[in-house]
Every structure is written in structure tokens, then in C-alpha cells.
């Protein structure tokens, strides 16, 4: 057999924006977009936590920015130093850039207002939903400022005779780094997940291994999965459709107007939705173009800056 070891690393995810919070709350907590925003609103407006009285526990929850203030970074680094040791803290704070097409970044990323207010310290003052969401926000913010995870990908090639070769791969972590605190969820399980969870015995190059059985499995190409609330929000952001403040209302409209149904947390278009879509794409193609919202927002910005009169905007879009 032949053994190859490739070193690698995995970097932490940035602190939450509105869309990534909605996605992770859906994946990890099973919360719908509207429910997530309702809970986040309560955490932002303030909760009585005993001796401190009523305080806002998170920053503004409608944002597309991944930026953190200097004060927030210092608090997060203090937490890492105290809870996880200086060996898990980079020399300089980690910086992130927004991936959103139309990011305005008027606010900070979603973070705890005071990082030293850990979930363990204030959990007893929160409802179950509030505690879970605060825990998610706190861990994501802390992990974003920790060192990367160091890993090895071990690949073993096994030969059974001259014409038959088999390969097995597994990922092992040398130093978990930020994974001590938080790992980003995924919409779908993939090969990387299988490798990360797989275990291989300790083998040496040239070692003979007993063959017990060979399992033959046939795999077929699967169609793309239906959108969940999490994956739909992610796609809206990628296309620049809507804003952090409108993702929830877009999804609620789809359901309220019966354009789509939520079945097993996945959207299924209704007959009404299919007919409306067919009609709009046939007669109003300009307005259902993926770039329409992004273009309109750009034009509105130019009008607000006085670079273009309203009449020109009306002629372009109406």
C-alpha cells in the first residue's frame, strides 16, 4: 500500500450577518427565518439579566457587514485569552470582507454587545429559544477571532493484485483551533464530511492488510435539492435580491400568498406559484430578471447622491 499525508488548514467563518444568522439558525436550531428574527429582536431590544437590569445582548441584527469594532475585538480576544488560552489567539485580529453583492455595511456584524457576558453566565435569564440563539451568536463571534484549524488529509492506496487498486481517505486534526468553539453548518452532507468522520487504522507503507469483503454500490446523479429557508436566503444574497431587512418578508410572502409550501423544511412550488412564474417570465421578463433589484438599488443610490434625476430613473425602469 501507498500512504500520502497532505497538511492543510481550515479558517473560521466570519461573524454573523443577517443572512448567515438565518441560515445557521435554520441548520442548527431548526428555526424559520421569521422566528430567528423575532428572537434576535428581543435579544437586541434588551432582557433583564439580574443585577445589570435590562440590557441589549446583541448588536443590530439587520446587517450585511462582517466588520467588528475595535472595542468588540478587544473583548473577544480577552474571552479567548481567558477561556481558550493565548495559543488559540492570532497575533492580530482576523479581518473579513462581505460576500454580499450589495453590501452597505452601515452596521457591525451581529455580535454580543459584551463578549465577557458568556452564555453560561446569563443563560438562566433567557428563554430556551433566546439562550440557544445567543449561544450561537456568541460562539460564532468568538470563533471568528481564533486561529485556523490545522489538519492532515491521509490517503491510503491499497492494491489487491496487479489490476485492482482501492483508495481510502480521512482527515485528522492536528490542532483544532477555532473548532474548539464553533463549526459552521452545511445544507448538505458531502464527501468532505464523510472523510472528516471516517477512521483508518494506523498503517505503514508496504504493510499487508487482510481483505474481509468488498461492497459494490451503485450511485446515480441526483437532481439539485429543493430550497430550504437557509439555502434560499443564501441564494437571495448571492444574487443581490433584497436586503437583510427583507429576507424574512420575502419568504413569508411566498408562503402567505401560497406560491410555495414548506414540506419537511423544504419549499415546494404550488400550482399557483408555477402559473404566476410562467406569466411573469412571459410578459414581465424585465422585472423578474435576477439583476433587476441590484440595478434599481444602484440607480436609487445615484439619485440620492444627486447624480441622476428621478425622471431618468422612471424612464429606465418604468
Tab-separated table of C-alpha atoms in Angstrom:
chain	number	residue	atom	x	y	z
A	1	UNK	CA	0.000	0.000	0.000
A	2	UNK	CA	0.974	3.635	-0.521
A	3	UNK	CA	0.357	6.330	2.125
A	4	UNK	CA	0.225	10.076	1.428
A	5	UNK	CA	-0.212	12.802	4.034
A	6	UNK	CA	-1.159	16.318	2.917
A	7	UNK	CA	-1.186	19.111	5.508
A	8	UNK	CA	-3.923	21.728	5.296
A	9	UNK	CA	-5.915	24.215	7.290
A	10	UNK	CA	-9.487	25.360	7.768
A	11	UNK	CA	-10.200	29.009	8.539
A	12	UNK	CA	-13.011	30.239	10.806
A	13	UNK	CA	-16.189	31.704	9.374
A	14	UNK	CA	-16.760	35.455	9.809
A	15	UNK	CA	-19.159	36.757	12.466
A	16	UNK	CA	-22.824	36.670	11.552
A	17	UNK	CA	-24.623	38.883	9.062
A	18	UNK	CA	-28.424	38.735	8.870
A	19	UNK	CA	-28.400	36.107	6.130
A	20	UNK	CA	-25.755	33.847	7.696
A	21	UNK	CA	-27.514	34.016	11.079
A	22	UNK	CA	-30.776	32.967	9.428
A	23	UNK	CA	-29.005	30.139	7.601
A	24	UNK	CA	-27.225	28.770	10.670
A	25	UNK	CA	-30.293	29.077	12.913
A	26	UNK	CA	-32.178	27.033	10.329
A	27	UNK	CA	-29.461	24.378	10.006
A	28	UNK	CA	-28.509	24.030	13.653
A	29	UNK	CA	-31.644	25.014	15.571
A	30	UNK	CA	-34.407	24.292	13.065
A	31	UNK	CA	-35.697	27.880	13.325
A	32	UNK	CA	-37.516	29.519	10.430
A	33	UNK	CA	-36.342	32.922	9.210
A	34	UNK	CA	-39.215	34.809	10.865
A	35	UNK	CA	-38.702	33.021	14.192
A	36	UNK	CA	-34.973	33.750	14.139
A	37	UNK	CA	-35.563	37.463	13.585
A	38	UNK	CA	-38.208	37.648	16.321
A	39	UNK	CA	-35.827	36.102	18.855
A	40	UNK	CA	-32.923	38.280	17.686
A	41	UNK	CA	-35.154	41.369	18.046
A	42	UNK	CA	-35.759	40.508	21.714
A	43	UNK	CA	-32.047	39.993	22.351
A	44	UNK	CA	-31.296	43.329	20.677
A	45	UNK	CA	-34.005	45.335	22.452
A	46	UNK	CA	-32.966	44.102	25.875
A	47	UNK	CA	-33.564	41.452	28.516
A	48	UNK	CA	-33.427	41.704	32.292
A	49	UNK	CA	-30.336	39.799	33.417
A	50	UNK	CA	-30.468	40.495	37.140
A	51	UNK	CA	-28.026	42.956	38.729
A	52	UNK	CA	-27.328	44.705	35.412
A	53	UNK	CA	-31.024	45.268	34.747
A	54	UNK	CA	-32.388	45.258	31.205
A	55	UNK	CA	-29.617	45.318	28.613
A	56	UNK	CA	-29.363	44.697	24.884
A	57	UNK	CA	-27.405	41.476	24.452
A	58	UNK	CA	-26.562	41.627	20.731
A	59	UNK	CA	-25.776	44.316	18.186
A	60	UNK	CA	-28.245	45.308	15.456
A	61	UNK	CA	-29.485	42.166	13.715
A	62	UNK	CA	-30.215	43.594	10.245
A	63	UNK	CA	-26.812	43.962	8.666
A	64	UNK	CA	-24.728	42.676	5.773
A	65	UNK	CA	-21.410	43.678	7.342
A	66	UNK	CA	-18.758	41.335	8.767
A	67	UNK	CA	-16.877	44.244	10.365
A	68	UNK	CA	-16.287	44.378	14.126
A	69	UNK	CA	-15.385	47.475	16.124
A	70	UNK	CA	-12.060	47.780	17.901
A	71	UNK	CA	-13.781	47.535	21.279
A	72	UNK	CA	-15.590	44.341	20.261
A	73	UNK	CA	-12.354	42.787	19.002
A	74	UNK	CA	-10.590	43.510	22.287
A	75	UNK	CA	-13.428	41.903	24.261
A	76	UNK	CA	-13.409	38.810	22.049
A	77	UNK	CA	-9.647	38.465	22.388
A	78	UNK	CA	-9.996	38.763	26.172
A	79	UNK	CA	-12.509	35.908	26.133
A	80	UNK	CA	-10.226	33.742	24.001
A	81	UNK	CA	-7.262	34.503	26.261
A	82	UNK	CA	-9.218	33.609	29.403
A	83	UNK	CA	-11.261	30.660	28.149
A	84	UNK	CA	-9.080	29.005	25.498
A	85	UNK	CA	-5.532	30.273	26.020
A	86	UNK	CA	-3.281	32.627	24.064
A	87	UNK	CA	-2.139	29.728	21.873
A	88	UNK	CA	-5.556	29.825	20.196
A	89	UNK	CA	-5.462	33.570	19.524
A	90	UNK	CA	-3.784	35.016	16.402
A	91	UNK	CA	-1.251	37.828	16.768
A	92	UNK	CA	-3.587	40.261	15.012
A	93	UNK	CA	-7.416	40.256	14.855
A	94	UNK	CA	-8.882	38.392	11.885
A	95	UNK	CA	-10.486	40.603	9.247
A	96	UNK	CA	-13.269	39.627	6.866
A	97	UNK	CA	-14.839	41.048	3.736
A	98	UNK	CA	-18.525	40.815	2.972
A	99	UNK	CA	-19.509	38.439	0.147
A	100	UNK	CA	-22.851	40.133	-0.410
A	101	UNK	CA	-23.261	41.747	-3.846
A	102	UNK	CA	-24.812	44.936	-2.487
A	103	UNK	CA	-23.321	45.111	0.992
A	104	UNK	CA	-23.786	48.561	2.516
A	105	UNK	CA	-22.044	47.768	5.819
A	106	UNK	CA	-23.700	50.593	7.735
A	107	UNK	CA	-23.658	48.450	10.897
A	108	UNK	CA	-21.295	45.995	12.533
A	109	UNK	CA	-21.652	42.248	12.208
A	110	UNK	CA	-24.058	40.580	14.629
A	111	UNK	CA	-22.173	40.023	17.873
A	112	UNK	CA	-22.670	40.022	21.641
A	113	UNK	CA	-22.673	43.589	22.959
A	114	UNK	CA	-20.296	42.481	25.698
A	115	UNK	CA	-18.355	39.318	24.872
A	116	UNK	CA	-17.448	38.607	28.511
A	117	UNK	CA	-21.189	38.139	29.100
A	118	UNK	CA	-20.910	34.431	28.261
A	119	UNK	CA	-23.921	32.175	27.606
A	120	UNK	CA	-23.117	30.279	30.822
A	121	UNK	CA	-23.330	33.493	32.892
A	122	UNK	CA	-26.655	34.772	31.581
A	123	UNK	CA	-28.334	31.624	30.282
A	124	UNK	CA	-30.625	31.358	33.326
A	125	UNK	CA	-32.214	34.724	32.487
A	126	UNK	CA	-33.134	33.717	28.928
A	127	UNK	CA	-35.899	31.599	27.469
A	128	UNK	CA	-34.862	28.382	25.745
A	129	UNK	CA	-35.052	29.984	22.272
A	130	UNK	CA	-33.196	33.103	23.395
A	131	UNK	CA	-30.470	31.076	25.079
A	132	UNK	CA	-29.896	28.900	22.006
A	133	UNK	CA	-29.701	31.838	19.602
A	134	UNK	CA	-27.469	33.901	21.907
A	135	UNK	CA	-25.182	30.875	22.330
A	136	UNK	CA	-24.952	30.581	18.529
A	137	UNK	CA	-24.122	34.281	18.066
A	138	UNK	CA	-21.599	34.328	20.914
A	139	UNK	CA	-19.734	31.220	19.741
A	140	UNK	CA	-19.614	32.364	16.116
A	141	UNK	CA	-18.179	35.759	17.117
A	142	UNK	CA	-15.555	34.222	19.425
A	143	UNK	CA	-14.529	31.552	16.903
A	144	UNK	CA	-14.132	34.201	14.174
A	145	UNK	CA	-11.213	35.655	16.120
A	146	UNK	CA	-9.385	32.399	16.835
A	147	UNK	CA	-6.571	30.671	14.930
A	148	UNK	CA	-7.263	28.374	11.991
A	149	UNK	CA	-7.609	24.615	12.426
A	150	UNK	CA	-4.582	22.588	11.287
A	151	UNK	CA	-5.339	19.249	9.672
A	152	UNK	CA	-3.837	16.369	7.718
A	153	UNK	CA	-5.537	14.549	4.867
A	154	UNK	CA	-4.313	10.971	4.880
A	155	UNK	CA	-4.805	8.974	1.672
A	156	UNK	CA	-4.051	5.270	1.544
A	157	UNK	CA	-3.916	3.314	-1.709
A	158	UNK	CA	-4.472	-0.413	-1.326
A	159	UNK	CA	-3.510	-2.885	-4.034
A	160	UNK	CA	-5.334	-6.187	-4.442
A	161	UNK	CA	-3.374	-7.887	-7.199
A	162	UNK	CA	-1.815	-6.121	-10.149
A	163	UNK	CA	-5.043	-4.732	-11.627
A	164	UNK	CA	-7.117	-3.664	-8.622
A	165	UNK	CA	-6.410	-0.524	-6.610
A	166	UNK	CA	-8.576	0.976	-3.872
A	167	UNK	CA	-8.202	4.327	-2.138
A	168	UNK	CA	-9.309	5.431	1.341
A	169	UNK	CA	-9.042	8.978	2.706
A	170	UNK	CA	-9.529	10.513	6.115
A	171	UNK	CA	-8.998	13.968	7.608
A	172	UNK	CA	-7.347	14.211	11.011
A	173	UNK	CA	-6.985	17.392	13.040
A	174	UNK	CA	-3.530	18.253	14.334
A	175	UNK	CA	-4.727	21.403	16.112
A	176	UNK	CA	-8.488	22.139	16.273
A	177	UNK	CA	-8.015	25.911	16.715
A	178	UNK	CA	-11.379	27.676	16.296
A	179	UNK	CA	-13.181	24.304	16.105
A	180	UNK	CA	-12.847	24.163	19.892
A	181	UNK	CA	-15.717	26.654	19.894
A	182	UNK	CA	-17.699	26.513	16.675
A	183	UNK	CA	-18.035	24.812	13.298
A	184	UNK	CA	-20.205	26.197	10.520
A	185	UNK	CA	-23.114	24.017	9.455
A	186	UNK	CA	-23.830	22.782	5.935
A	187	UNK	CA	-27.018	22.445	3.906
A	188	UNK	CA	-25.926	19.101	2.501
A	189	UNK	CA	-23.683	16.302	3.651
A	190	UNK	CA	-20.777	15.828	1.259
A	191	UNK	CA	-17.677	13.721	0.725
A	192	UNK	CA	-15.620	16.003	2.961
A	193	UNK	CA	-17.971	15.239	5.860
A	194	UNK	CA	-17.510	11.511	5.316
A	195	UNK	CA	-13.733	11.920	5.308
A	196	UNK	CA	-13.801	14.083	8.430
A	197	UNK	CA	-15.820	11.457	10.331
A	198	UNK	CA	-14.018	8.399	8.950
A	199	UNK	CA	-11.376	6.490	10.872
A	200	UNK	CA	-8.486	4.484	9.481
A	201	UNK	CA	-6.198	2.125	11.387
A	202	UNK	CA	-2.560	3.068	11.757
A	203	UNK	CA	-0.807	1.560	8.733
A	204	UNK	CA	2.742	1.527	7.379
A	205	UNK	CA	3.737	1.740	3.728
A	206	UNK	CA	4.076	-1.744	2.231
A	207	UNK	CA	2.087	-3.374	5.024
A	208	UNK	CA	-0.244	-6.249	4.055
A	209	UNK	CA	-3.880	-5.829	5.067
A	210	UNK	CA	-6.368	-8.697	5.298
A	211	UNK	CA	-9.302	-8.397	2.853
A	212	UNK	CA	-12.595	-9.196	4.586
A	213	UNK	CA	-15.142	-8.046	1.998
A	214	UNK	CA	-15.741	-5.666	-0.890
A	215	UNK	CA	-19.035	-3.779	-1.027
A	216	UNK	CA	-20.207	-2.808	-4.511
A	217	UNK	CA	-22.559	0.198	-4.527
A	218	UNK	CA	-24.114	1.974	-7.476
A	219	UNK	CA	-24.611	5.741	-7.312
A	220	UNK	CA	-26.833	7.887	-9.508
A	221	UNK	CA	-26.622	11.597	-10.211
A	222	UNK	CA	-29.194	13.332	-8.038
A	223	UNK	CA	-31.116	16.476	-9.006
A	224	UNK	CA	-30.356	19.656	-7.030
A	225	UNK	CA	-32.224	19.626	-3.711
A	226	UNK	CA	-35.210	21.886	-3.156
A	227	UNK	CA	-34.554	25.178	-1.397
A	228	UNK	CA	-34.780	25.313	2.367
A	229	UNK	CA	-35.207	28.657	4.120
A	230	UNK	CA	-31.461	28.638	4.779
A	231	UNK	CA	-30.383	27.894	1.215
A	232	UNK	CA	-32.955	30.313	-0.247
A	233	UNK	CA	-31.659	33.182	1.896
A	234	UNK	CA	-28.112	32.314	0.817
A	235	UNK	CA	-29.140	32.422	-2.858
A	236	UNK	CA	-31.025	35.710	-2.439
A	237	UNK	CA	-27.859	37.236	-1.009
A	238	UNK	CA	-25.670	35.807	-3.789
A	239	UNK	CA	-27.920	37.318	-6.467
A	240	UNK	CA	-28.238	40.627	-4.624
A	241	UNK	CA	-32.007	40.240	-4.292
A	242	UNK	CA	-33.494	42.023	-1.285
A	243	UNK	CA	-31.828	43.388	1.802
A	244	UNK	CA	-31.144	41.990	5.298
A	245	UNK	CA	-34.381	43.645	6.426
A	246	UNK	CA	-36.479	41.984	3.693
A	247	UNK	CA	-35.307	38.341	3.559
A	248	UNK	CA	-37.887	37.324	6.167
A	249	UNK	CA	-40.769	39.155	4.493
A	250	UNK	CA	-39.883	37.655	1.076
A	251	UNK	CA	-40.166	34.142	2.499
A	252	UNK	CA	-43.338	34.957	4.436
A	253	UNK	CA	-44.924	36.318	1.238
A	254	UNK	CA	-44.126	33.124	-0.666
A	255	UNK	CA	-45.986	31.114	1.951
A	256	UNK	CA	-48.807	33.603	2.712
A	257	UNK	CA	-49.678	34.009	-0.967
A	258	UNK	CA	-49.491	30.216	-1.395
A	259	UNK	CA	-46.822	30.467	-4.098
A	260	UNK	CA	-44.928	27.711	-2.277
A	261	UNK	CA	-45.408	25.289	0.597
A	262	UNK	CA	-42.909	24.260	3.254
A	263	UNK	CA	-42.766	20.473	3.442
A	264	UNK	CA	-40.116	18.843	5.626
A	265	UNK	CA	-38.375	22.253	5.813
A	266	UNK	CA	-38.096	22.442	2.002
A	267	UNK	CA	-40.023	24.702	-0.389
A	268	UNK	CA	-42.347	23.058	-2.894
A	269	UNK	CA	-43.902	25.324	-5.541
A	270	UNK	CA	-47.696	25.245	-5.782
A	271	UNK	CA	-49.730	25.304	-8.996
A	272	UNK	CA	-50.448	28.974	-8.298
A	273	UNK	CA	-46.744	29.682	-7.922
A	274	UNK	CA	-45.916	27.902	-11.179
A	275	UNK	CA	-48.633	29.799	-13.102
A	276	UNK	CA	-47.570	33.171	-11.677
A	277	UNK	CA	-43.933	32.462	-12.534
A	278	UNK	CA	-44.819	31.408	-16.078
A	279	UNK	CA	-46.945	34.532	-16.597
A	280	UNK	CA	-44.339	36.941	-15.205
A	281	UNK	CA	-41.428	35.473	-17.167
A	282	UNK	CA	-43.507	35.591	-20.360
A	283	UNK	CA	-44.834	39.158	-20.038
A	284	UNK	CA	-42.660	40.980	-17.477
A	285	UNK	CA	-39.225	39.479	-18.053
A	286	UNK	CA	-37.503	42.783	-17.278
A	287	UNK	CA	-38.921	42.890	-13.747
A	288	UNK	CA	-38.151	39.289	-12.792
A	289	UNK	CA	-34.574	39.489	-14.038
A	290	UNK	CA	-32.154	38.435	-11.283
A	291	UNK	CA	-30.211	41.693	-11.591
A	292	UNK	CA	-33.265	43.987	-11.535
A	293	UNK	CA	-33.216	44.638	-7.783
A	294	UNK	CA	-29.463	45.231	-7.742
A	295	UNK	CA	-29.661	47.624	-10.701
A	296	UNK	CA	-32.594	49.503	-9.176
A	297	UNK	CA	-30.757	49.944	-5.864
A	298	UNK	CA	-27.692	51.276	-7.682
A	299	UNK	CA	-29.869	53.789	-9.537
A	300	UNK	CA	-31.629	54.848	-6.338
A	301	UNK	CA	-28.237	55.475	-4.762
A	302	UNK	CA	-27.231	57.680	-7.694
A	303	UNK	CA	-30.493	59.646	-7.357
A	304	UNK	CA	-29.940	60.149	-3.631
A	305	UNK	CA	-26.454	61.493	-4.386
A	306	UNK	CA	-27.918	63.956	-6.876
A	307	UNK	CA	-26.098	62.358	-9.819
A	308	UNK	CA	-29.289	61.476	-11.689
A	309	UNK	CA	-32.826	62.989	-11.647
A	310	UNK	CA	-35.913	60.946	-10.772
A	311	UNK	CA	-37.285	61.326	-14.314
A	312	UNK	CA	-34.333	59.411	-15.748
A	313	UNK	CA	-34.852	56.645	-13.190
A	314	UNK	CA	-38.559	56.397	-14.087
A	315	UNK	CA	-37.764	56.108	-17.794
A	316	UNK	CA	-35.229	53.336	-17.168
A	317	UNK	CA	-37.389	51.127	-15.004
A	318	UNK	CA	-40.979	52.044	-15.862
